[in-house]
Short mmCIF file of C-alpha atoms in Angstrom, two decimals:
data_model
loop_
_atom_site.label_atom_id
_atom_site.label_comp_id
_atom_site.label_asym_id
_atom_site.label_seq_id
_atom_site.Cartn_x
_atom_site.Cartn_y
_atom_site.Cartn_z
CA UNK Z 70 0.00 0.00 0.00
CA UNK Z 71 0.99 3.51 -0.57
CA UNK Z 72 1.53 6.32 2.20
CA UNK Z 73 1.94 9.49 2.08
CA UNK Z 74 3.25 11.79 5.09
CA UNK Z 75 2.95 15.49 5.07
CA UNK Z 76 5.11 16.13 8.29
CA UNK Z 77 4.02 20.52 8.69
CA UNK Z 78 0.18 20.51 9.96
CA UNK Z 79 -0.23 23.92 9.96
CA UNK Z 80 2.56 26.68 8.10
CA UNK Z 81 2.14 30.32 8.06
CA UNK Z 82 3.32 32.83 5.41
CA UNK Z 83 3.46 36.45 4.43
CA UNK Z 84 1.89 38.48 2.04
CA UNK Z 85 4.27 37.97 -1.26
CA UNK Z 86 6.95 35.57 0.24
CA UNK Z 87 8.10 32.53 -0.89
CA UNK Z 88 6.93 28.81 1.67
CA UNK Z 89 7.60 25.13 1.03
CA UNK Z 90 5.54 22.23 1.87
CA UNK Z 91 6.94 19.28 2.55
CA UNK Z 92 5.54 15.67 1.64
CA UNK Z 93 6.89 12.25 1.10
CA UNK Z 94 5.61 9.01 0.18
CA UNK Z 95 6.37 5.75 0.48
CA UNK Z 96 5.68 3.34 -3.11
CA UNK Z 97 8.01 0.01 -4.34
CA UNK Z 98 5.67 1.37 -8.07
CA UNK Z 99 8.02 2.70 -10.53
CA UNK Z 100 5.65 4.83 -12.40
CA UNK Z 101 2.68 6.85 -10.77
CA UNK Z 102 1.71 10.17 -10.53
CA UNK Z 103 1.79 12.74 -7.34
CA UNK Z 104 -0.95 15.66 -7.04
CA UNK Z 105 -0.81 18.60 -4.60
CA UNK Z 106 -4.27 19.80 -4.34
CA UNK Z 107 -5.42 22.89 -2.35
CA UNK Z 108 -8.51 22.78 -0.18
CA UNK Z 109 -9.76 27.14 0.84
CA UNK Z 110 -12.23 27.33 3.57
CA UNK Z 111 -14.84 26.90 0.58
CA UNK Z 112 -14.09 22.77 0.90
CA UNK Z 113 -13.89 22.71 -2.76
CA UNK Z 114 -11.04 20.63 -3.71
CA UNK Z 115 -8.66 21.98 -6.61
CA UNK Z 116 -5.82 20.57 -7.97
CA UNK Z 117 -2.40 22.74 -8.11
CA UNK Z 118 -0.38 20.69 -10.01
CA UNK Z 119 0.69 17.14 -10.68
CA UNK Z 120 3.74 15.74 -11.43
CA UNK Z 121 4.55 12.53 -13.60
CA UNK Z 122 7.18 10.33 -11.86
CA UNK Z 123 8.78 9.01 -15.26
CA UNK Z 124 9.63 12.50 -15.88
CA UNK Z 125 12.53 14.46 -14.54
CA UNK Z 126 11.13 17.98 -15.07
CA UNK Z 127 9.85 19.63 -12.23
CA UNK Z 128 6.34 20.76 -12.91
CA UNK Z 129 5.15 24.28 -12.68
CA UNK Z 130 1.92 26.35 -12.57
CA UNK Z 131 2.44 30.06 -12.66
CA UNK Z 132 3.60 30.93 -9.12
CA UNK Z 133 3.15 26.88 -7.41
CA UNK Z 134 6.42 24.49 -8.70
CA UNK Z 135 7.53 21.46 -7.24
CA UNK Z 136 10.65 19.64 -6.12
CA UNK Z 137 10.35 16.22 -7.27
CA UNK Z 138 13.10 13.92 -6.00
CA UNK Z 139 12.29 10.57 -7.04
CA UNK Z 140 15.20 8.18 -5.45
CA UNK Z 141 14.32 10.17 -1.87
CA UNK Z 142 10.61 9.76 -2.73
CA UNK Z 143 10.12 13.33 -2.03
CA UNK Z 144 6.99 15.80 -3.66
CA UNK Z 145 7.48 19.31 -2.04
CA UNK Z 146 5.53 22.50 -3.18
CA UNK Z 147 7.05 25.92 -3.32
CA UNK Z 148 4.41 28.84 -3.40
CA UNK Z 149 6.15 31.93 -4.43
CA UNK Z 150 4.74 35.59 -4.02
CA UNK Z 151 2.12 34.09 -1.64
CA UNK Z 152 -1.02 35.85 -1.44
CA UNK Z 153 -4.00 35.68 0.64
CA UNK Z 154 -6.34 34.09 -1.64
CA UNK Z 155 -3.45 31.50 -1.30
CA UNK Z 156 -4.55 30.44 2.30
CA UNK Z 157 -5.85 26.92 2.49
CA UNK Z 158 -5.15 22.85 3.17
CA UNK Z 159 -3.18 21.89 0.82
CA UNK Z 160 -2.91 18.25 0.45
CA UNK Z 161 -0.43 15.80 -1.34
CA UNK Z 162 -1.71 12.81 -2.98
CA UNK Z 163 -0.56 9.98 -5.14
CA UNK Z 164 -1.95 7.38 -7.57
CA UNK Z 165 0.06 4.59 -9.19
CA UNK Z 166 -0.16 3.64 -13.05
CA UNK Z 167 -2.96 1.91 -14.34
CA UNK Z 168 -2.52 0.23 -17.25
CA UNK Z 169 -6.79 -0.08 -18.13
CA UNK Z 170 -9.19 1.99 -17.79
CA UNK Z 171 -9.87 0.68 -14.03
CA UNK Z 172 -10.90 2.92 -11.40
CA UNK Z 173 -7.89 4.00 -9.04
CA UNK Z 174 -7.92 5.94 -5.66
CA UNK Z 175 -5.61 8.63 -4.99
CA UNK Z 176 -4.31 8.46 -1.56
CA UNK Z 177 -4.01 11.69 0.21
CA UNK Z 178 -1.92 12.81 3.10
CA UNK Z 179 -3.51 14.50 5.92
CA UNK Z 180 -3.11 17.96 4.90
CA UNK Z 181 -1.03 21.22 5.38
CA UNK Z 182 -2.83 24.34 6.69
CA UNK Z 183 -1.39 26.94 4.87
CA UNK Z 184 -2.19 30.95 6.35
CA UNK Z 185 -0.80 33.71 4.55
CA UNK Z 186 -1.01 36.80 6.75
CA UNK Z 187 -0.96 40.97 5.25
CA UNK L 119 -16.65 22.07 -20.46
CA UNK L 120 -17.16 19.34 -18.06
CA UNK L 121 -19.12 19.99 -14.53
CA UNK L 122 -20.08 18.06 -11.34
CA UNK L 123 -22.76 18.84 -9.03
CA UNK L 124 -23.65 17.00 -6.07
CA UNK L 125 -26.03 18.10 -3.14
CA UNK L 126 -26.88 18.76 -0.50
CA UNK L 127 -24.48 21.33 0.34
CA UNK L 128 -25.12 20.49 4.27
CA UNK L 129 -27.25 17.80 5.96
CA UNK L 130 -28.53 16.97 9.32
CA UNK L 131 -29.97 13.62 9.92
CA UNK L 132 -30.92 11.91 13.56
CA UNK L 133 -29.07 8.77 14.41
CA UNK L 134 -31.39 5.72 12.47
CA UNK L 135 -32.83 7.90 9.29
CA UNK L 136 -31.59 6.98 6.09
CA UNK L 137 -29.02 8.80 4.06
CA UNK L 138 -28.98 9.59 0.01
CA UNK L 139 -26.46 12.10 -1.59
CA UNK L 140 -26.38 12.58 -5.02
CA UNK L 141 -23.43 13.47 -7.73
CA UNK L 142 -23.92 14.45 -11.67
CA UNK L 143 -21.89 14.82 -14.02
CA UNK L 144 -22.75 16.74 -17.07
CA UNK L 145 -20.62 17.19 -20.12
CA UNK L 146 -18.30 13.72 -20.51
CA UNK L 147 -19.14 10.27 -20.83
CA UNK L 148 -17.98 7.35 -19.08
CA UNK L 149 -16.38 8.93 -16.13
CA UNK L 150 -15.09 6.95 -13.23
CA UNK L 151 -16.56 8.27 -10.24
CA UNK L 152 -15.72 8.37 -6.66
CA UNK L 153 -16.97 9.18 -3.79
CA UNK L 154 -14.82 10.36 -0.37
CA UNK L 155 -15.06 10.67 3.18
CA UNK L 156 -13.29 13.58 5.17
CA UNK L 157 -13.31 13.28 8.30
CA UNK L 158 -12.16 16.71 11.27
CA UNK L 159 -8.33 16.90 10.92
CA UNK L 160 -8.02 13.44 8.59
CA UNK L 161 -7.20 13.77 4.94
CA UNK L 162 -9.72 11.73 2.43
CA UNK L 163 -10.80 8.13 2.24
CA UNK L 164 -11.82 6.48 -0.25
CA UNK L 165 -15.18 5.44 0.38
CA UNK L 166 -16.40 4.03 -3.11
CA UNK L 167 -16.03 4.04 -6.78
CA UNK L 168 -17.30 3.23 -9.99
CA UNK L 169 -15.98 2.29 -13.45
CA UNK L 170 -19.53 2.07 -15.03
CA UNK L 171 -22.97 1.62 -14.78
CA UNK L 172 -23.99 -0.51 -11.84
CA UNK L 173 -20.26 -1.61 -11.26
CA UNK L 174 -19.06 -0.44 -7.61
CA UNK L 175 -15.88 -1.36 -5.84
CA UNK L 176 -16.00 -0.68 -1.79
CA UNK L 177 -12.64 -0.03 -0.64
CA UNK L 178 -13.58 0.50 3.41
CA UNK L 179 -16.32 -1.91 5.23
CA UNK L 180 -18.84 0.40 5.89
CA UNK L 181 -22.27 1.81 6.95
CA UNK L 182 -22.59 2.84 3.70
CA UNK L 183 -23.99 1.74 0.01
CA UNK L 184 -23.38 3.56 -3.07
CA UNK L 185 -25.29 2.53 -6.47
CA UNK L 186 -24.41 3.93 -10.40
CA UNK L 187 -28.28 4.23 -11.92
CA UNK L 188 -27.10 5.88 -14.69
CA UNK L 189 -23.81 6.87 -16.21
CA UNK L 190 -23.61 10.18 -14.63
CA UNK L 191 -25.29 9.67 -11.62
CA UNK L 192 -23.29 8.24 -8.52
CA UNK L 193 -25.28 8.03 -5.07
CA UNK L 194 -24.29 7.48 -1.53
CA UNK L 195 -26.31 5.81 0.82
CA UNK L 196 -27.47 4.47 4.22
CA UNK L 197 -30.34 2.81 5.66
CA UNK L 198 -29.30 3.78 9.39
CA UNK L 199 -27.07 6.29 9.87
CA UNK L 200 -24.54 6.57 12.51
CA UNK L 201 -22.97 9.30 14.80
CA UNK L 202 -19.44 7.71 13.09
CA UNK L 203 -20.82 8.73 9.44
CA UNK L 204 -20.47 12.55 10.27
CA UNK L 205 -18.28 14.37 8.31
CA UNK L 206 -17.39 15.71 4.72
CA UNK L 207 -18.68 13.56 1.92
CA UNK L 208 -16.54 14.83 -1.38
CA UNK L 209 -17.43 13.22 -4.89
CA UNK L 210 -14.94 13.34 -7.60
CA UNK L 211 -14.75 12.28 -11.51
CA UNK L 212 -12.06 11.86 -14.12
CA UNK L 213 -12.09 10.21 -17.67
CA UNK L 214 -11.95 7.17 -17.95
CA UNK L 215 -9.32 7.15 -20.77
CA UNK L 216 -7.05 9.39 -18.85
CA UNK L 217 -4.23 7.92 -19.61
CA UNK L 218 -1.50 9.44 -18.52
CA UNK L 219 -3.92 10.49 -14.91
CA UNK L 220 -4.42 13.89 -15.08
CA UNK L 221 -6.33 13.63 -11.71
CA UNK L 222 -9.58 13.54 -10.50
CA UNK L 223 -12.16 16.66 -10.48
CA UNK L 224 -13.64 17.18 -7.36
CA UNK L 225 -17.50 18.53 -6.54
CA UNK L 226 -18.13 21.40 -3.77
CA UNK L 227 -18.80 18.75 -1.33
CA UNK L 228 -21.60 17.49 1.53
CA UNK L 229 -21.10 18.50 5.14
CA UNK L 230 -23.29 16.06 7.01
CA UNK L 231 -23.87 16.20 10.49
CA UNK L 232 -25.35 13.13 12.61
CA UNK L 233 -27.23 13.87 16.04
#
């Protein structure tokens, strides 16, 4: 089974600096995929980005970019010029390859609460 | 464009009373659906989901049914609630030829509250 640990339960932030949340995981897969999505006090889930593990790139999304590091089975999330529409749960999440069209879950960690003060 | 509704926004049901939520999706076909629990201060668990019309794969044992009428239309049920089924009931969709996953699409969510 997979895990995945996000170690920060709360983080705060200010107005238009740079934060880093931190998440690991813990596969023996050699291809999946890895998902940060962001959760605002709305509870409407919405995915930030996603990252392929077969591909060395780190992936990027106007001011959200990852560090991938595949060997230490890390996923982090930088948030640059954070803003207050930025506060939220973020969560980290990962799905193995499927290889069919069968239904998969993604397994979440157990959140970040992410407050970006003026 | 592709959009999922689900309702009711917020629920509260007396310990014993049966349970229904409902989730559409409108503009795809064939979507895999799913259907998640969060619980106060717990990420999400997968509660159910679906590959297809009246196909359903349980992933937790569970208080809780969920049927696929029709190919859109994913429900959650109970017959007898409990004080444990509380909490944030999230359904999600993604195509089902996603291939590579692009993720999963998420509705606004059902905050139900047991007493």
């Amino acid at each position: 089974a997979q895990t995945v640990t996000q170690s920060q339960p709360e983080m705060s932030v200010q107005e238009a600096e740079t934060v880093t949340l931190s998440c690991t995981y813990d596969t023996s897969e050699s291809n999946y995929y890895l998902f940060w999505y962001k959760q605002p006090p709305s509870r409407q889930m919405i995915l930030v980005i996603r990252q392929e593990a077969y591909k060395q790139q780190n992936a990027t999304e106007n001011r959200f970019s990852v560090n991938f590091q595949k060997a230490a089975k890390s996923f982090s999330l930088k948030i640059s010029d954070s803003q207050l529409g930025d506060t939220a749960m973020y969560f980290c999440a990962f799905m193995k390859h499927r290889s069919s069209n069968s239904g998969y879950a993604l397994n979440f960690g157990k959140g970040t609460s992410l407050l970006v003060t003026p | 464009s592709q959009t999922i509704h689900q309702w009711p926004a917020t629920l509260v049901q007396p310990v014993g009373s049966p349970l229904s939520l409902e989730c559409t999706v409108e503009g795809t076909s064939n979507p895999n659906l799913y259907w998640y629990r969060q619980a106060a201060g717990r990420g999400l668990q997968l509660l159910f989901y679906s590959v297809g019309i009246g196909q359903i794969s349980s992933e937790v044992p569970q208080n809780l049914s969920a049927s696929r009428p029709q190919d859109r239309q994913f429900i959650l049920s109970s017959k007898k609630l409990l004080l444990s089924d509380s909490g944030f009931y999230l359904c999600a969709w993604e195509k089902r030829d996603s291939l590579p996953n692009y993720g999963y699409t998420f509705g606004s969510g059902t905050r139900l509250t047991v007493v």
